[in-house]
C-alpha cells in the first residue's frame, strides 16, 4: 500500500488521481481473487474494495473516490454474479441474484459515505496543514522583518554616528522630547538624561542662546519648520557648531509635533574655515607670486575661469564681471599669439601638458613676460574637455635671467681675460694644495723654469737655489702654520741655469668652514730691485761721501721754517750747529733790517712753499766777523701733499763776495778809464767836431744873409726869406745835435739801454769821424743793411765802440802809401740773425804774435797809445750780451766785428 505523504502536501495531477482510482480498484479485485484462490480464504473482495475506496478518497480526493466507488460497485456487482465471490470469468455479468441486491446497495451507500467522509477528512487535514504552513511562513516573515528592522535601526544609528546627525522628536503640547543616540552624543550627555528644551538652551553657546530661544519660540507658536545653525558650549570648554532642521506636523488634537535632525557641522565649519583661509592664502600667494590660474573650455574655445590675479597680470580691470577672452588676446604680442594658437591643437590631440612663454604689451608701453602651463582634463570618453593651468609673471625672472646670462657672459669674458692676464702678466703665478705641494704654474712660471705642468709638483721646489732652499722651506712651513698671507725671498733657477731673486707671496683660500683649500701665490722677479737696492746703497754712500767732503753744508727746516737739521760743515764758518737749530734763517741773518725788501720776498717764497736758489744773506760768525752765505732750498711734502719743510744747501761765499766787491771797484775804475779814453778820443776828434759844428754855423750865416737879401728887395721876397729862415733853423738844429752828441760822449753817465737801430748809431759816428777820414786821406765805403732789427743797447757806449774801431782802422792804414786807404763799414745779420757791425781796413794787419793780446788792457803797439780801447770795447760789447772779435783779412789789413743779440721783442 502506498502511504500518502500528507505533510508534503503533494498534489497529484487529476489524471493520476483518476488512474490511481482505477488501479486501486483493480488491485483490490486482484488481491481479493488471489487471496481467495491461493489461500482459500473467506471472500474478501468487499474489504479490499473498501480499502481501495478509502485510499483513493484520502489520496485523490472526492472525484477519484467517486470514480473508484463506481468501479468498486461494478466490481462488486460482478463479484456477486454467479459463481459468486469470485472474479473469475462469468458469462452473464448482469445476472445478480436478487438477494444480493441489498447487499450491493448497502455496499454502494457505504462506499459513498466512506468516500465523502474520507474526502472531507482529507480536505480538513489539508486545510489545517495549509493554515499551519501559512502560520509558519507568517512567523518567519515576522522574524525576517524584525531582523531587518533591527539591522535598519543599527544602520540608522551607525549612519547617524557617521554623518554626525542625530534625530529628534518634540511634542510641543506634552513637552516630550525624544533624541536618537547620536543626538545624545552631540549634546554630550548620557542616555539617562531626560532631554528638555531647558537643557538644550543651557548647552547653547551664550552668544547664540537668545537667537535659538527665539526660533524655537516662534516655531512652537506658529508650527513652522525651522532650519538654523548655532553653537553649543560643551562642558569641556570646546565649541561645537550644529545645524538643526525640523518639520512641523499637526496631530489630531491640533497640537504641533516636530521631527527633525541635528547635525554636528563643527568639522565642516572647520573645513570651511580652513578652505576659506587656504583660498585667501592661495589668492594672496597668487598675488604675491604674480600667478593666476585658469580653465579653458576646449569645446567652447574660451576661458571659463580665471583667478582674479589674471587681470592685473594682463593689465586689465575687473569690476567683478568676467572679461571676455578678446581683451586678453589683444594684449598678447601677435607673433606669440600665433605660437600659442599652433600649440594648443597639438596639446589637445596628444592630450599632453603644454608650457608656453609669451609677452604681454602693457598700456604704459612696457612688456610683461608670462609663463603659462596647461594640463588637459579628459572625460570618461577619453576626450580633452578642458585645460586647467596657470599664468606666472616671469618678467623679473626673465630680466634676472638675462642679467644673469649677461653676468655669466661677463664672468666668462673676465675669466678668459683673467686667464689671459694670469698667463701674460710678467709675474709667476703658482697654486699649491693645503699641504703646500704645488699643482699649478702659469705660463710665465713654466716658461721661466722650463718645466711642464706635470713637473710642477717636484720641479718647482727643486728650482730654488741650493743656498736658499732650507730657509725657503722653513719660512714656507711657518707661513702655512700661521694660515695667513706671507712672503719670502729666494733665488729661482731659470731654464738656462741662471738664478734670479724672486719675492714669493702666498695667500690662503678657505672654504666656508674656514679650512684652507688652496694656497695661491705669486713670484715677482726682484733681481733688478735687488741690484737697484745695492746701487742705491752705493749711491747713498757716495752722496754721504760727497756731503761729508763738500764745503757746502746741508740743512733741513720744519713746517715753521726753523732749522731741524744742519750738517757739521757749518761750523767751518764759525757757526755752531746747535746754536742755530730751532731758529729760522731770518733769525740768524744780520742784514734783515738793512735789506727788508729782500727778506720780505724771501719769506713770501717760503710761505708759498716755492723753491729758492742762490739766496745770499749776511750772518755773523761766533767770533763776530761777518760771513756771507748763499743758500738754496726746495720744499718737501709727505705722500698726501702736506708741507713738511725745506731741504737745501748752504755755501760760504764770504770770499766770493769780497772778490765781487773788489771786482766792483775794478769795474768802476774801468768805467772811469773808459770815460777818460772817450774824452781822450774826443780830444783827437776836436778838429773833426769843430768842422762839424762850423759847417752848419757857416751855413746859418749864409742863409741868414740870403734871408736879409730877400727882405731887402724892393718887393721883399717873403717866400725866399721864409725858405732861408727855415734852412737857418735846420742848420742850427744840426749844430746843436753835434754839440749834444759830443756832450753825451764827454758826459760820464750810467749805462742806459734803449731799443736802438744800429745803422743810425753807425751813421752818427760817421758824422763825427768824417774830418778824421779826410785828414788821413781815407775813403769810407758803407755797406749797411737797408733795415736792421732793433737791438737793446746804450747809444753812447756803442758809439764809443764804433768810433774806436774806425779810429784804429784809420791809424792802422797810416803807413800805407802804395794803395788807396779804404775803410769799409758794414752792418747786417749773421746766420743766427744777430746784428753785426764790422770795420775793415787795409792797414798793417794783425801779426800772429799780437793776435792773442789785442784785447788785453794796456796792450798797445803805438807810441802814444793807451792800450785800453779794445779792452773797453770788448767789456761794452759783452755787457750788451754780444761778442767782439778781430781777424786778418785775406788781403792786407784787419777786420774788427761785433755782434749783438736782438732786442727781445724783435727776436720773437
Ligand atoms: P791803442 O790804440 O791805444 O794802442 P787799442 O786797445 O785801441 O789801444 O789797440 C791796441 C793795439 O791793437 C794797437 O796798439 C794796435 O797794435 C792793435 N790794433 C788795433 N787796431 C788795429 C787795426 N785796425 N789794425 C792793426 N792793428 C790794430
CSV table of N, CA and C in Angstrom, one decimal, residues 514-583:
chain,number,residue,atom,x,y,z
A,514,UNK,N,86.1,77.4,6.9
A,514,UNK,CA,87.4,78.1,7.3
A,514,UNK,C,88.6,77.3,7.1
A,515,UNK,N,88.4,76.1,6.4
A,515,UNK,CA,89.6,75.3,6.2
A,515,UNK,C,90.3,75.7,4.9
A,516,UNK,N,91.6,75.7,5.0
A,516,UNK,CA,92.4,76.1,3.8
A,516,UNK,C,92.3,75.0,2.7
A,517,UNK,N,91.8,75.5,1.5
A,517,UNK,CA,91.7,74.5,0.4
A,517,UNK,C,92.8,74.7,-0.6
A,518,UNK,N,93.3,75.9,-0.7
A,518,UNK,CA,94.4,76.1,-1.6
A,518,UNK,C,95.3,77.3,-1.1
A,519,UNK,N,96.5,77.3,-1.6
A,519,UNK,CA,97.4,78.4,-1.4
A,519,UNK,C,97.6,79.0,-2.8
A,520,UNK,N,97.3,80.3,-3.0
A,520,UNK,CA,97.6,81.0,-4.2
A,520,UNK,C,98.8,81.9,-4.0
A,521,UNK,N,99.7,81.9,-5.0
A,521,UNK,CA,100.8,82.8,-4.8
A,521,UNK,C,101.4,83.3,-6.0
A,522,UNK,N,102.3,84.3,-5.8
A,522,UNK,CA,103.0,84.9,-7.0
A,522,UNK,C,104.4,85.0,-6.7
A,523,UNK,N,105.2,85.0,-7.7
A,523,UNK,CA,106.7,85.1,-7.5
A,523,UNK,C,107.1,86.3,-8.4
A,524,UNK,N,107.5,87.4,-7.8
A,524,UNK,CA,107.9,88.6,-8.6
A,524,UNK,C,109.4,88.6,-8.7
A,525,UNK,N,109.9,88.9,-9.9
A,525,UNK,CA,111.3,89.0,-10.2
A,525,UNK,C,111.8,90.3,-9.5
A,526,UNK,N,112.6,90.1,-8.5
A,526,UNK,CA,113.2,91.3,-7.8
A,526,UNK,C,114.7,91.4,-8.0
A,527,UNK,N,115.1,90.7,-9.0
A,527,UNK,CA,116.6,90.8,-9.3
A,527,UNK,C,117.0,92.2,-9.5
A,528,UNK,N,116.3,92.9,-10.4
A,528,UNK,CA,116.6,94.3,-10.7
A,528,UNK,C,116.5,95.2,-9.5
A,529,UNK,N,115.4,94.9,-8.7
A,529,UNK,CA,115.2,95.6,-7.5
A,529,UNK,C,116.4,95.4,-6.5
A,530,UNK,N,116.8,94.2,-6.5
A,530,UNK,CA,118.0,93.8,-5.6
A,530,UNK,C,119.2,94.6,-6.0
A,531,UNK,N,119.4,94.6,-7.4
A,531,UNK,CA,120.6,95.3,-7.9
A,531,UNK,C,120.4,96.8,-7.6
A,532,UNK,N,119.2,97.3,-7.8
A,532,UNK,CA,118.9,98.7,-7.6
A,532,UNK,C,119.2,99.0,-6.1
A,533,UNK,N,118.8,98.1,-5.3
A,533,UNK,CA,119.0,98.3,-3.8
A,533,UNK,C,120.5,98.5,-3.5
A,534,UNK,N,121.3,97.6,-4.2
A,534,UNK,CA,122.7,97.7,-4.0
A,534,UNK,C,123.2,99.0,-4.5
A,535,UNK,N,122.7,99.3,-5.8
A,535,UNK,CA,123.2,100.6,-6.4
A,535,UNK,C,122.8,101.8,-5.5
A,536,UNK,N,121.5,101.6,-4.9
A,536,UNK,CA,121.0,102.7,-4.1
A,536,UNK,C,121.9,102.9,-2.8
A,537,UNK,N,122.2,101.7,-2.3
A,537,UNK,CA,123.1,101.8,-1.1
A,537,UNK,C,124.4,102.4,-1.4
A,538,UNK,N,125.0,102.0,-2.6
A,538,UNK,CA,126.2,102.6,-3.0
A,538,UNK,C,126.1,104.1,-3.3
A,539,UNK,N,125.0,104.4,-3.9
A,539,UNK,CA,124.7,105.8,-4.3
A,539,UNK,C,124.6,106.6,-3.0
A,540,UNK,N,123.8,106.0,-2.0
A,540,UNK,CA,123.7,106.7,-0.7
A,540,UNK,C,125.0,107.0,-0.1
A,541,UNK,N,125.9,105.9,-0.1
A,541,UNK,CA,127.2,106.1,0.4
A,541,UNK,C,128.0,107.2,-0.3
A,542,UNK,N,127.8,107.1,-1.6
A,542,UNK,CA,128.5,108.1,-2.5
A,542,UNK,C,128.1,109.5,-2.1
A,543,UNK,N,126.8,109.7,-2.0
A,543,UNK,CA,126.3,111.0,-1.6
A,543,UNK,C,126.7,111.4,-0.2
A,544,UNK,N,126.8,110.4,0.7
A,544,UNK,CA,127.2,110.7,2.0
A,544,UNK,C,128.7,111.2,2.0
A,545,UNK,N,129.4,110.5,1.1
A,545,UNK,CA,130.8,110.9,1.0
A,545,UNK,C,130.9,112.3,0.4
A,546,UNK,N,130.1,112.6,-0.6
A,546,UNK,CA,130.1,113.9,-1.2
A,546,UNK,C,129.8,115.0,-0.2
A,547,UNK,N,128.7,114.6,0.6
A,547,UNK,CA,128.2,115.6,1.5
A,547,UNK,C,129.3,115.9,2.6
A,548,UNK,N,129.9,114.7,3.0
A,548,UNK,CA,130.9,114.9,4.1
A,548,UNK,C,132.2,115.6,3.6
A,549,UNK,N,132.5,115.5,2.3
A,549,UNK,CA,133.7,116.1,1.8
A,549,UNK,C,133.5,117.5,1.2
A,550,UNK,N,132.2,117.8,0.9
A,550,UNK,CA,131.9,119.1,0.2
A,550,UNK,C,132.1,120.2,1.3
A,551,UNK,N,132.3,121.4,0.8
A,551,UNK,CA,132.5,122.5,1.7
A,551,UNK,C,131.1,123.0,2.0
A,552,UNK,N,130.1,122.7,1.2
A,552,UNK,CA,128.7,123.2,1.5
A,552,UNK,C,128.2,122.4,2.6
A,553,UNK,N,127.2,122.9,3.3
A,553,UNK,CA,126.5,122.2,4.3
A,553,UNK,C,125.1,122.0,4.0
A,554,UNK,N,124.5,120.9,4.5
A,554,UNK,CA,123.1,120.6,4.2
A,554,UNK,C,122.2,121.0,5.4
A,555,UNK,N,121.1,121.4,5.1
A,555,UNK,CA,120.2,121.8,6.2
A,555,UNK,C,118.7,121.4,5.9
A,556,UNK,N,118.0,121.3,7.0
A,556,UNK,CA,116.6,121.0,6.8
A,556,UNK,C,115.8,121.8,7.8
A,557,UNK,N,114.7,122.4,7.3
A,557,UNK,CA,113.8,123.1,8.3
A,557,UNK,C,112.4,122.5,8.3
A,558,UNK,N,111.7,122.7,9.4
A,558,UNK,CA,110.4,122.2,9.6
A,558,UNK,C,109.3,123.0,9.0
A,559,UNK,N,108.1,122.7,9.2
A,559,UNK,CA,107.0,123.4,8.6
A,559,UNK,C,107.0,124.9,9.0
A,560,UNK,N,107.6,125.2,10.2
A,560,UNK,CA,107.6,126.6,10.7
A,560,UNK,C,108.9,127.2,10.3
A,561,UNK,N,109.6,126.6,9.3
A,561,UNK,CA,110.9,127.2,8.7
A,561,UNK,C,112.0,127.3,9.7
A,562,UNK,N,111.9,126.6,10.8
A,562,UNK,CA,113.0,126.6,11.8
A,562,UNK,C,113.9,125.4,11.5
A,563,UNK,N,115.2,125.6,11.7
A,563,UNK,CA,116.2,124.6,11.4
A,563,UNK,C,116.0,123.3,12.3
A,564,UNK,N,115.8,122.2,11.6
A,564,UNK,CA,115.7,121.0,12.4
A,564,UNK,C,117.0,120.1,12.3
A,565,UNK,N,117.7,120.3,11.1
A,565,UNK,CA,118.9,119.6,11.0
A,565,UNK,C,119.9,120.5,10.2
A,566,UNK,N,121.2,120.3,10.5
A,566,UNK,CA,122.2,121.0,9.8
A,566,UNK,C,123.5,120.3,9.9
A,567,UNK,N,124.2,120.1,8.8
A,567,UNK,CA,125.4,119.3,8.9
A,567,UNK,C,126.5,120.1,9.6
A,568,UNK,N,127.5,119.3,10.1
A,568,UNK,CA,128.5,119.9,10.9
A,568,UNK,C,129.4,120.9,10.2
A,569,UNK,N,129.4,120.8,8.8
A,569,UNK,CA,130.2,121.7,8.0
A,569,UNK,C,130.1,123.1,8.3
A,570,UNK,N,128.8,123.5,8.8
A,570,UNK,CA,128.5,124.9,9.0
A,570,UNK,C,129.5,125.5,10.1
A,571,UNK,N,130.1,124.6,10.9
A,571,UNK,CA,131.0,125.1,11.9
A,571,UNK,C,132.2,125.7,11.3
A,572,UNK,N,132.5,125.3,10.0
A,572,UNK,CA,133.7,125.8,9.3
A,572,UNK,C,133.6,127.3,9.1
A,573,UNK,N,132.4,127.9,9.1
A,573,UNK,CA,132.4,129.4,9.0
A,573,UNK,C,132.1,130.0,10.4
A,574,UNK,N,132.4,129.2,11.4
A,574,UNK,CA,132.3,129.8,12.7
A,574,UNK,C,130.9,129.8,13.3
A,575,UNK,N,130.0,129.0,12.8
A,575,UNK,CA,128.6,128.9,13.3
A,575,UNK,C,128.5,127.6,13.9
A,576,UNK,N,128.0,127.6,15.2
A,576,UNK,CA,127.8,126.3,15.9
A,576,UNK,C,126.5,125.7,15.6
A,577,UNK,N,126.4,124.5,15.0
A,577,UNK,CA,125.1,124.0,14.6
A,577,UNK,C,124.0,124.0,15.7
A,578,UNK,N,124.4,123.6,16.9
A,578,UNK,CA,123.4,123.6,17.9
A,578,UNK,C,122.8,125.0,18.3
A,579,UNK,N,123.6,126.0,17.9
A,579,UNK,CA,123.2,127.4,18.2
A,579,UNK,C,122.0,127.8,17.3
A,580,UNK,N,122.1,127.3,16.1
A,580,UNK,CA,121.1,127.8,15.1
A,580,UNK,C,119.9,126.8,15.0
A,581,UNK,N,120.0,125.6,15.5
A,581,UNK,CA,118.9,124.6,15.5
A,581,UNK,C,117.7,125.3,16.2
A,582,UNK,N,116.6,125.2,15.6
A,582,UNK,CA,115.4,125.8,16.2
A,582,UNK,C,115.2,127.3,15.8
A,583,UNK,N,116.1,127.8,15.0
A,583,UNK,CA,116.0,129.2,14.6
A,583,UNK,C,115.7,129.3,13.1
